[in-house]
C-alpha cells in the first residue's frame, strides 16, 4: 500500500506564524531518493576531478548570488539574527569553494615494497546520508554535503522538520549550478521515517549525523548493524575557564556571545563559566552589564544579536532549568510579544554538580562556578560526559598549553570563543561525537583507501 504524504506547517519562531507548508517525505519517498542517488553514483564518481571541482565552484557561485534570500529564509525559519544569517549564507559559499579544491587533490601514496610497486587510491564510498539539526540548518548541512560531493559521493540530505527551508533552497541552487540528477537531494521528513530509512538502507554507505547524544546513540546502533561508516557531532556542555591573570574585562565582555549566540541553541555553547575564586566576584560585576547589553529582538532587525528559541517546547525545556527559587544572579531582557522568547540568564552561585551545571540546556542559560587553581579547573571542566568545545582565558602561555592539553574536548580556543572554521578539524570526544568534520582531512571520512600491489619480479 502506498503511503500518503503529509504536510507540515513551518513556523517563524519570532512570531509563531506559519511561513510555509512543506510536504513530508514518506519511507517510500526516502527509498526512491536513495535509489536515485545509488543510480547517479557511478556517473558522478566517473566525473573528472577538474570537472567536479568546476561544478562545485558553480554551486558556490549560485549560493553567493542567492545569499540574501538564503539569509532571509534562515532568519525567518530558524530565528537567527539577519546579520548572523548573512554570515552563515556566505559560509556555505566558502565551504563549497574550499572543498571545490579537493577533487584534484585526492592523492594516493606510493609505498616502497619488495618485488613490486604498491600504490593507494582514495575511492568514494557511494551514497551518503546527511541528517541535519534545526539549530544551524544551513551551515551544518554544508559541512556534510560539500566534502561528500567533492569526494565523489552522492548525497541524500534530511533537514530537521522544524527548519527545512534553507536546505530546500540549496537543493534548487545545486540543480541550477548543473549538478546531475540524483547527486544532491534534500528530503524533508521525520527523523523516525526518513532518517531511519537512511540508517537502515544497505545502499547508504555512510551517515553524517548532527544532533543530540541520545539520538546519536540510536543512529550509531543502527549503523553498527551494517558496520556502516558514521560521523557523529552530538551534545556539549562546554566550559569557559577564566583564570585570575586573564584580561577579565575582555573575557567578561565576550562571554555572553559564547553562550547566548543563537539563543544558546548551540552544542558548542560555553554554558559553564568557571572562574578562579580570587576574581569570581569581580568577574560577575563585569559580566552583568555585558549580559544586559545583549540585544534580544526580532531577527529581521539589523541591530538584533539574539533571537527567539526555536519552539514552545524548547522554551519550556529551557525554563525547567530555572524553576522558582533558582539562584538567578541577573538577567537580560526579551520581548514581551508573540514568539518563543527567553531572556539571557546567569545562575550563580551554582555548585558544579547542580543539574543546570551538568546537563545540556540548549538555551540562553549559563552557570558561573568558582574554582581554586589550575588542577581544580581541569577537574571541573572534565567532570562531564561531554567534550565538544570550550575556551580558556589566561596571559600565561605555558598554562594555556597545559590546560588546553588537559581538558578533554575536541575543539578549544585560548583568549577567544571561536569554535568552528571550515579550514580546521571540528568534532568532539567522549559523548560529544565520533569522527571529524571540516579541515583539510575531512575527505578521509568520505573515501576508502584502496591498496594495489603491482608485482615487477615475474
XYZ file of C-alpha atoms in Angstrom:
458
model
C 0.000 0.000 0.000
C 1.394 3.406 -0.984
C 1.961 5.754 1.941
C 0.149 9.064 1.938
C 2.330 12.186 2.014
C 1.504 14.612 4.802
C 2.192 18.324 5.084
C 3.871 20.244 7.886
C 3.458 23.909 8.785
C 6.790 25.681 9.084
C 6.664 28.426 11.735
C 8.539 31.655 12.270
C 9.706 31.280 15.910
C 9.739 35.054 16.368
C 6.035 35.421 15.520
C 4.602 31.896 15.817
C 3.076 32.425 12.368
C 3.133 29.880 9.539
C 5.729 30.761 6.887
C 5.184 27.890 4.518
C 3.657 24.434 4.304
C 6.105 21.725 3.242
C 5.389 18.114 2.238
C 6.905 15.477 4.491
C 8.538 12.567 2.730
C 7.397 9.049 3.488
C 9.600 5.989 3.913
C 8.704 5.097 0.325
C 9.855 8.548 -0.847
C 13.103 8.062 1.042
C 13.643 4.692 -0.588
C 13.119 6.208 -4.035
C 15.559 9.041 -3.269
C 18.166 6.513 -2.142
C 17.683 4.546 -5.361
C 18.132 7.715 -7.423
C 21.320 8.528 -5.512
C 22.588 4.960 -5.967
C 21.868 5.077 -9.706
C 23.533 8.501 -10.067
C 26.665 7.442 -8.197
C 28.644 5.629 -10.936
C 28.442 8.583 -13.329
C 29.229 11.119 -10.593
C 32.204 9.074 -9.420
C 33.459 8.978 -13.012
C 33.317 12.765 -13.468
C 36.878 14.007 -13.984
C 38.257 15.753 -10.882
C 38.604 19.124 -12.599
C 35.021 18.934 -13.890
C 33.681 18.010 -10.436
C 35.646 20.918 -8.984
C 34.188 23.224 -11.623
C 30.638 22.143 -10.750
C 31.243 22.776 -7.054
C 32.588 26.241 -7.847
C 29.457 26.910 -9.887
C 27.393 25.724 -6.919
C 29.336 28.135 -4.688
C 28.708 30.975 -7.165
C 24.981 30.195 -7.198
C 24.925 30.333 -3.388
C 26.852 33.603 -3.459
C 24.328 35.180 -5.830
C 21.477 33.978 -3.596
C 22.990 34.936 -0.223
C 20.332 37.435 0.783
C 17.447 35.099 0.005
C 19.127 32.257 1.886
C 19.774 34.559 4.842
C 16.144 35.692 4.921
C 14.956 32.080 4.855
C 17.265 31.115 7.703
C 16.369 34.182 9.720
C 12.609 33.663 9.455
C 12.672 29.870 9.793
C 15.368 29.362 12.466
C 15.122 32.741 14.235
C 18.720 33.733 13.511
C 19.500 37.462 13.564
C 19.727 38.610 9.964
C 23.366 39.698 10.304
C 24.280 36.227 11.555
C 22.214 34.560 8.839
C 24.089 36.522 6.165
C 27.376 35.263 7.591
C 26.020 31.718 7.517
C 24.955 32.006 3.881
C 28.413 33.308 3.000
C 29.837 30.428 4.997
C 28.044 27.880 2.804
C 29.624 29.541 -0.214
C 33.041 29.430 1.449
C 32.715 25.763 2.412
C 31.800 24.842 -1.169
C 34.720 26.859 -2.533
C 37.101 25.268 -0.039
C 36.112 21.721 -0.970
C 35.987 22.542 -4.673
C 39.791 22.358 -4.459
C 39.673 18.816 -3.091
C 38.773 16.635 -6.124
C 42.065 17.440 -7.821
C 43.995 16.747 -4.608
C 42.700 13.319 -3.633
C 46.217 11.975 -3.724
C 47.196 8.380 -3.136
C 50.604 7.178 -1.951
C 53.471 5.145 -3.348
C 54.826 2.796 -0.691
C 58.222 1.074 -1.059
C 57.809 -2.723 -1.026
C 59.853 -5.747 -2.096
C 59.153 -7.203 -5.536
C 56.910 -4.559 -6.992
C 55.101 -1.272 -6.719
C 52.474 -0.530 -4.084
C 50.080 2.359 -4.607
C 46.948 3.589 -2.838
C 43.849 5.299 -4.205
C 41.165 7.335 -2.428
C 37.818 5.924 -3.579
C 34.406 7.466 -2.781
C 32.014 5.458 -0.618
C 28.769 5.716 -2.603
C 25.551 7.206 -1.197
C 25.961 9.383 1.893
C 23.031 10.271 4.154
C 23.334 13.644 5.913
C 20.923 14.253 8.822
C 20.853 17.895 9.910
C 19.547 19.517 13.142
C 17.397 22.618 13.486
C 19.853 24.894 15.285
C 22.173 25.702 12.353
C 20.314 24.190 9.383
C 22.240 25.785 6.526
C 25.767 25.775 7.922
C 25.744 22.226 9.264
C 24.211 20.908 6.048
C 27.119 22.319 4.048
C 29.692 20.729 6.373
C 28.290 17.354 5.378
C 27.317 17.629 1.735
C 30.247 19.713 0.440
C 33.091 17.283 1.292
C 30.884 14.295 0.452
C 30.213 15.637 -3.060
C 33.829 16.692 -3.525
C 34.974 13.140 -2.796
C 32.661 11.755 -5.486
C 29.747 10.559 -3.352
C 26.074 11.267 -3.937
C 24.080 12.783 -1.058
C 20.585 12.492 0.381
C 20.144 15.218 2.990
C 17.375 15.200 5.592
C 16.806 18.603 7.213
C 15.115 18.936 10.582
C 11.320 19.007 10.486
C 11.256 22.489 12.035
C 13.766 24.097 9.634
C 13.687 22.664 6.093
C 13.554 25.866 4.038
C 17.208 26.793 3.522
C 18.138 23.196 2.680
C 15.402 23.005 0.052
C 16.700 26.221 -1.475
C 20.245 24.847 -1.527
C 18.985 21.827 -3.457
C 17.457 24.199 -6.030
C 20.745 26.073 -6.315
C 22.667 22.838 -6.785
C 20.428 21.901 -9.693
C 20.783 25.366 -11.194
C 24.570 25.017 -10.944
C 24.424 21.846 -13.031
C 24.700 19.034 -10.501
C 23.368 15.927 -12.254
C 20.003 14.499 -11.285
C 20.165 12.397 -8.130
C 23.572 13.652 -6.998
C 22.297 16.018 -4.283
C 18.762 15.565 -2.946
C 17.014 17.176 0.033
C 14.193 15.215 1.627
C 12.196 16.853 4.455
C 10.544 14.443 6.841
C 10.542 12.892 10.258
C 13.727 11.501 11.672
C 11.887 8.327 12.639
C 10.858 7.869 8.998
C 13.333 9.442 6.572
C 16.335 9.435 8.892
C 15.686 5.852 9.907
C 15.407 4.773 6.272
C 18.804 6.333 5.563
C 20.311 4.498 8.535
C 18.712 1.166 7.628
C 19.331 1.161 3.868
C 22.163 -1.061 2.669
C 22.580 1.340 -0.273
C 23.629 4.185 2.054
C 27.303 3.707 2.830
C 27.775 6.470 5.396
C 25.669 8.584 7.766
C 26.635 12.082 8.856
C 24.502 12.947 11.886
C 24.434 16.103 13.983
C 22.032 16.219 16.903
C 21.506 15.138 20.479
C 23.620 12.477 22.118
C 20.506 10.407 22.808
C 19.512 10.367 19.136
C 23.133 9.783 18.155
C 23.209 6.580 20.188
C 20.240 5.255 18.208
C 21.848 6.211 14.897
C 25.102 4.571 15.952
C 23.298 1.358 16.908
C 21.528 1.284 13.537
C 24.767 1.817 11.631
C 26.506 -0.871 13.675
C 24.111 -3.489 12.285
C 25.700 -2.956 8.851
C 29.143 -1.794 10.007
C 28.212 1.435 8.240
C 30.586 4.412 8.236
C 29.450 7.165 10.588
C 30.257 10.687 11.726
C 28.511 11.944 14.869
C 28.508 15.516 16.156
C 26.467 15.468 19.337
C 25.785 17.420 22.513
C 28.038 19.562 24.627
C 28.404 21.235 27.997
C 31.451 23.297 27.234
C 33.467 25.151 29.840
C 34.701 28.732 29.583
C 37.639 28.759 32.019
C 38.770 32.174 33.284
C 41.997 32.383 35.280
C 42.843 35.264 37.612
C 45.595 36.534 35.313
C 43.245 36.830 32.309
C 42.073 40.026 30.696
C 38.905 39.985 32.798
C 37.256 42.882 31.005
C 37.557 41.202 27.624
C 36.653 37.758 28.950
C 33.502 39.111 30.602
C 32.519 41.276 27.633
C 32.681 38.355 25.219
C 31.353 35.575 27.476
C 27.669 36.305 26.692
C 28.292 35.764 22.981
C 29.980 32.450 23.729
C 26.763 31.081 25.206
C 23.853 33.260 24.046
C 24.655 33.093 20.348
C 21.648 31.517 18.603
C 19.819 31.856 21.938
C 22.141 29.243 23.430
C 20.940 26.622 20.950
C 24.470 25.607 20.111
C 26.250 22.398 21.059
C 29.443 24.485 21.360
C 27.864 26.957 23.807
C 30.159 27.722 26.732
C 27.318 27.174 29.197
C 29.647 26.652 32.186
C 31.770 29.655 33.110
C 34.493 28.522 35.505
C 36.148 31.478 37.236
C 39.116 31.406 39.594
C 37.760 32.182 43.041
C 40.057 35.156 43.683
C 38.439 37.090 40.796
C 34.988 35.473 40.872
C 33.125 38.455 42.318
C 34.906 40.951 40.057
C 34.110 38.840 37.003
C 30.400 38.785 37.905
C 30.457 42.574 38.267
C 31.854 42.848 34.739
C 29.560 40.175 33.323
C 26.290 41.774 34.431
C 26.393 44.817 32.109
C 27.644 42.606 29.268
C 24.585 40.351 29.638
C 22.251 43.332 29.948
C 23.738 44.692 26.733
C 22.847 41.662 24.582
C 20.259 42.955 22.126
C 17.386 40.446 22.015
C 14.749 41.159 19.411
C 13.203 40.477 16.051
C 15.604 38.557 13.789
C 14.941 40.885 10.848
C 16.178 43.884 12.854
C 19.752 44.721 11.828
C 20.706 45.506 15.450
C 19.484 42.208 16.930
C 22.135 39.944 18.450
C 19.905 37.172 19.821
C 16.601 35.891 18.517
C 13.988 33.501 19.907
C 14.162 29.849 20.773
C 13.013 27.503 18.038
C 9.732 26.326 19.579
C 7.405 26.453 22.553
C 8.634 23.013 23.592
C 12.233 24.156 23.585
C 11.332 27.220 25.656
C 9.617 25.009 28.244
C 12.634 22.721 28.383
C 14.973 25.669 28.964
C 12.692 27.195 31.613
C 12.756 23.922 33.570
C 16.387 24.684 34.462
C 15.344 27.956 36.115
C 12.496 26.978 38.450
C 11.106 29.345 41.096
C 13.796 29.959 43.666
C 16.654 29.254 41.262
C 19.825 31.253 42.029
C 19.403 33.845 39.283
C 22.270 36.309 39.612
C 20.958 38.567 36.834
C 19.107 38.503 33.542
C 18.951 40.315 30.263
C 15.729 41.249 28.531
C 13.486 39.661 25.909
C 10.426 40.902 24.005
C 7.041 40.569 25.679
C 5.303 39.580 22.476
C 4.356 36.516 20.424
C 7.352 34.326 19.751
C 9.375 31.794 21.698
C 11.422 34.295 23.714
C 13.611 33.663 26.736
C 15.949 36.223 28.333
C 19.682 35.652 28.734
C 20.022 34.280 32.262
C 23.017 33.843 34.588
C 22.822 31.410 37.507
C 25.179 31.908 40.461
C 26.164 30.657 42.943
C 25.845 27.181 41.477
C 27.608 24.002 42.540
C 29.442 22.121 39.817
C 27.109 19.164 40.466
C 23.819 21.045 40.071
C 21.547 19.970 37.213
C 21.995 23.261 35.370
C 25.776 22.811 35.559
C 25.722 19.196 34.372
C 23.059 18.844 31.677
C 22.986 20.421 28.247
C 20.354 23.175 28.485
C 20.416 24.259 24.822
C 19.135 27.691 25.672
C 20.315 31.099 26.951
C 21.141 29.998 30.486
C 24.698 29.930 31.836
C 26.091 28.920 35.223
C 29.095 30.541 36.906
C 31.169 28.156 39.044
C 34.284 29.088 41.062
C 37.496 27.049 41.058
C 40.614 27.195 43.198
C 43.605 26.507 40.977
C 44.666 25.010 37.654
C 44.137 21.414 38.744
C 40.681 22.238 40.113
C 39.703 23.965 36.870
C 40.714 20.937 34.804
C 38.882 18.595 37.189
C 35.622 20.524 36.987
C 35.868 21.038 33.223
C 36.413 17.301 32.663
C 33.708 16.192 35.088
C 31.213 15.807 32.248
C 30.197 13.105 29.769
C 30.598 15.729 27.040
C 33.708 17.054 25.316
C 32.936 19.153 22.269
C 34.276 22.662 22.684
C 35.486 25.200 25.212
C 37.572 28.285 25.942
C 40.220 29.318 28.423
C 41.473 32.767 29.338
C 44.957 33.410 30.677
C 48.015 35.536 29.897
C 50.326 32.633 30.787
C 51.269 30.801 27.575
C 52.570 27.788 29.453
C 49.351 27.470 31.410
C 47.322 27.874 28.228
C 49.098 24.942 26.618
C 48.996 22.757 29.751
C 45.301 23.308 30.357
C 44.400 23.005 26.683
C 46.080 19.600 26.584
C 44.475 18.536 29.864
C 40.867 19.490 29.102
C 39.061 16.601 27.400
C 37.410 18.331 24.483
C 37.693 18.249 20.719
C 37.898 21.973 19.980
C 39.351 24.574 22.329
C 40.205 28.259 21.996
C 42.541 30.394 24.088
C 41.560 34.014 24.772
C 38.794 33.596 22.195
C 35.423 31.899 21.799
C 35.940 30.654 18.268
C 34.710 27.086 17.680
C 34.307 26.315 14.000
C 36.438 27.136 10.995
C 35.859 25.275 7.748
C 39.621 25.003 7.207
C 40.358 23.236 10.523
C 39.042 19.973 12.036
C 35.883 20.093 14.128
C 34.483 17.392 16.376
C 34.088 16.121 19.899
C 35.302 13.433 22.259
C 33.527 11.288 24.870
C 29.729 11.533 24.310
C 30.043 14.631 22.138
C 30.892 12.819 18.957
C 32.694 10.403 16.739
C 34.880 11.366 13.798
C 35.859 14.770 12.498
C 34.301 17.198 10.070
C 35.851 20.097 8.159
C 39.506 20.892 7.614
C 41.972 19.519 5.063
C 41.496 15.899 6.141
C 37.684 15.841 6.035
C 37.624 13.867 2.802
C 39.306 10.974 4.613
C 35.893 10.366 6.174
C 34.191 10.246 2.779
C 36.631 7.937 1.000
C 38.072 4.471 1.401
C 41.744 3.679 0.909
C 42.299 1.089 -1.804
C 45.692 -0.571 -1.780
C 47.102 -2.028 -5.017
C 50.290 -4.086 -5.315
C 51.812 -4.488 -8.788
C 54.437 -7.233 -8.995
C 57.547 -6.417 -11.012
C 59.642 -9.527 -10.376
C 57.847 -12.084 -12.537
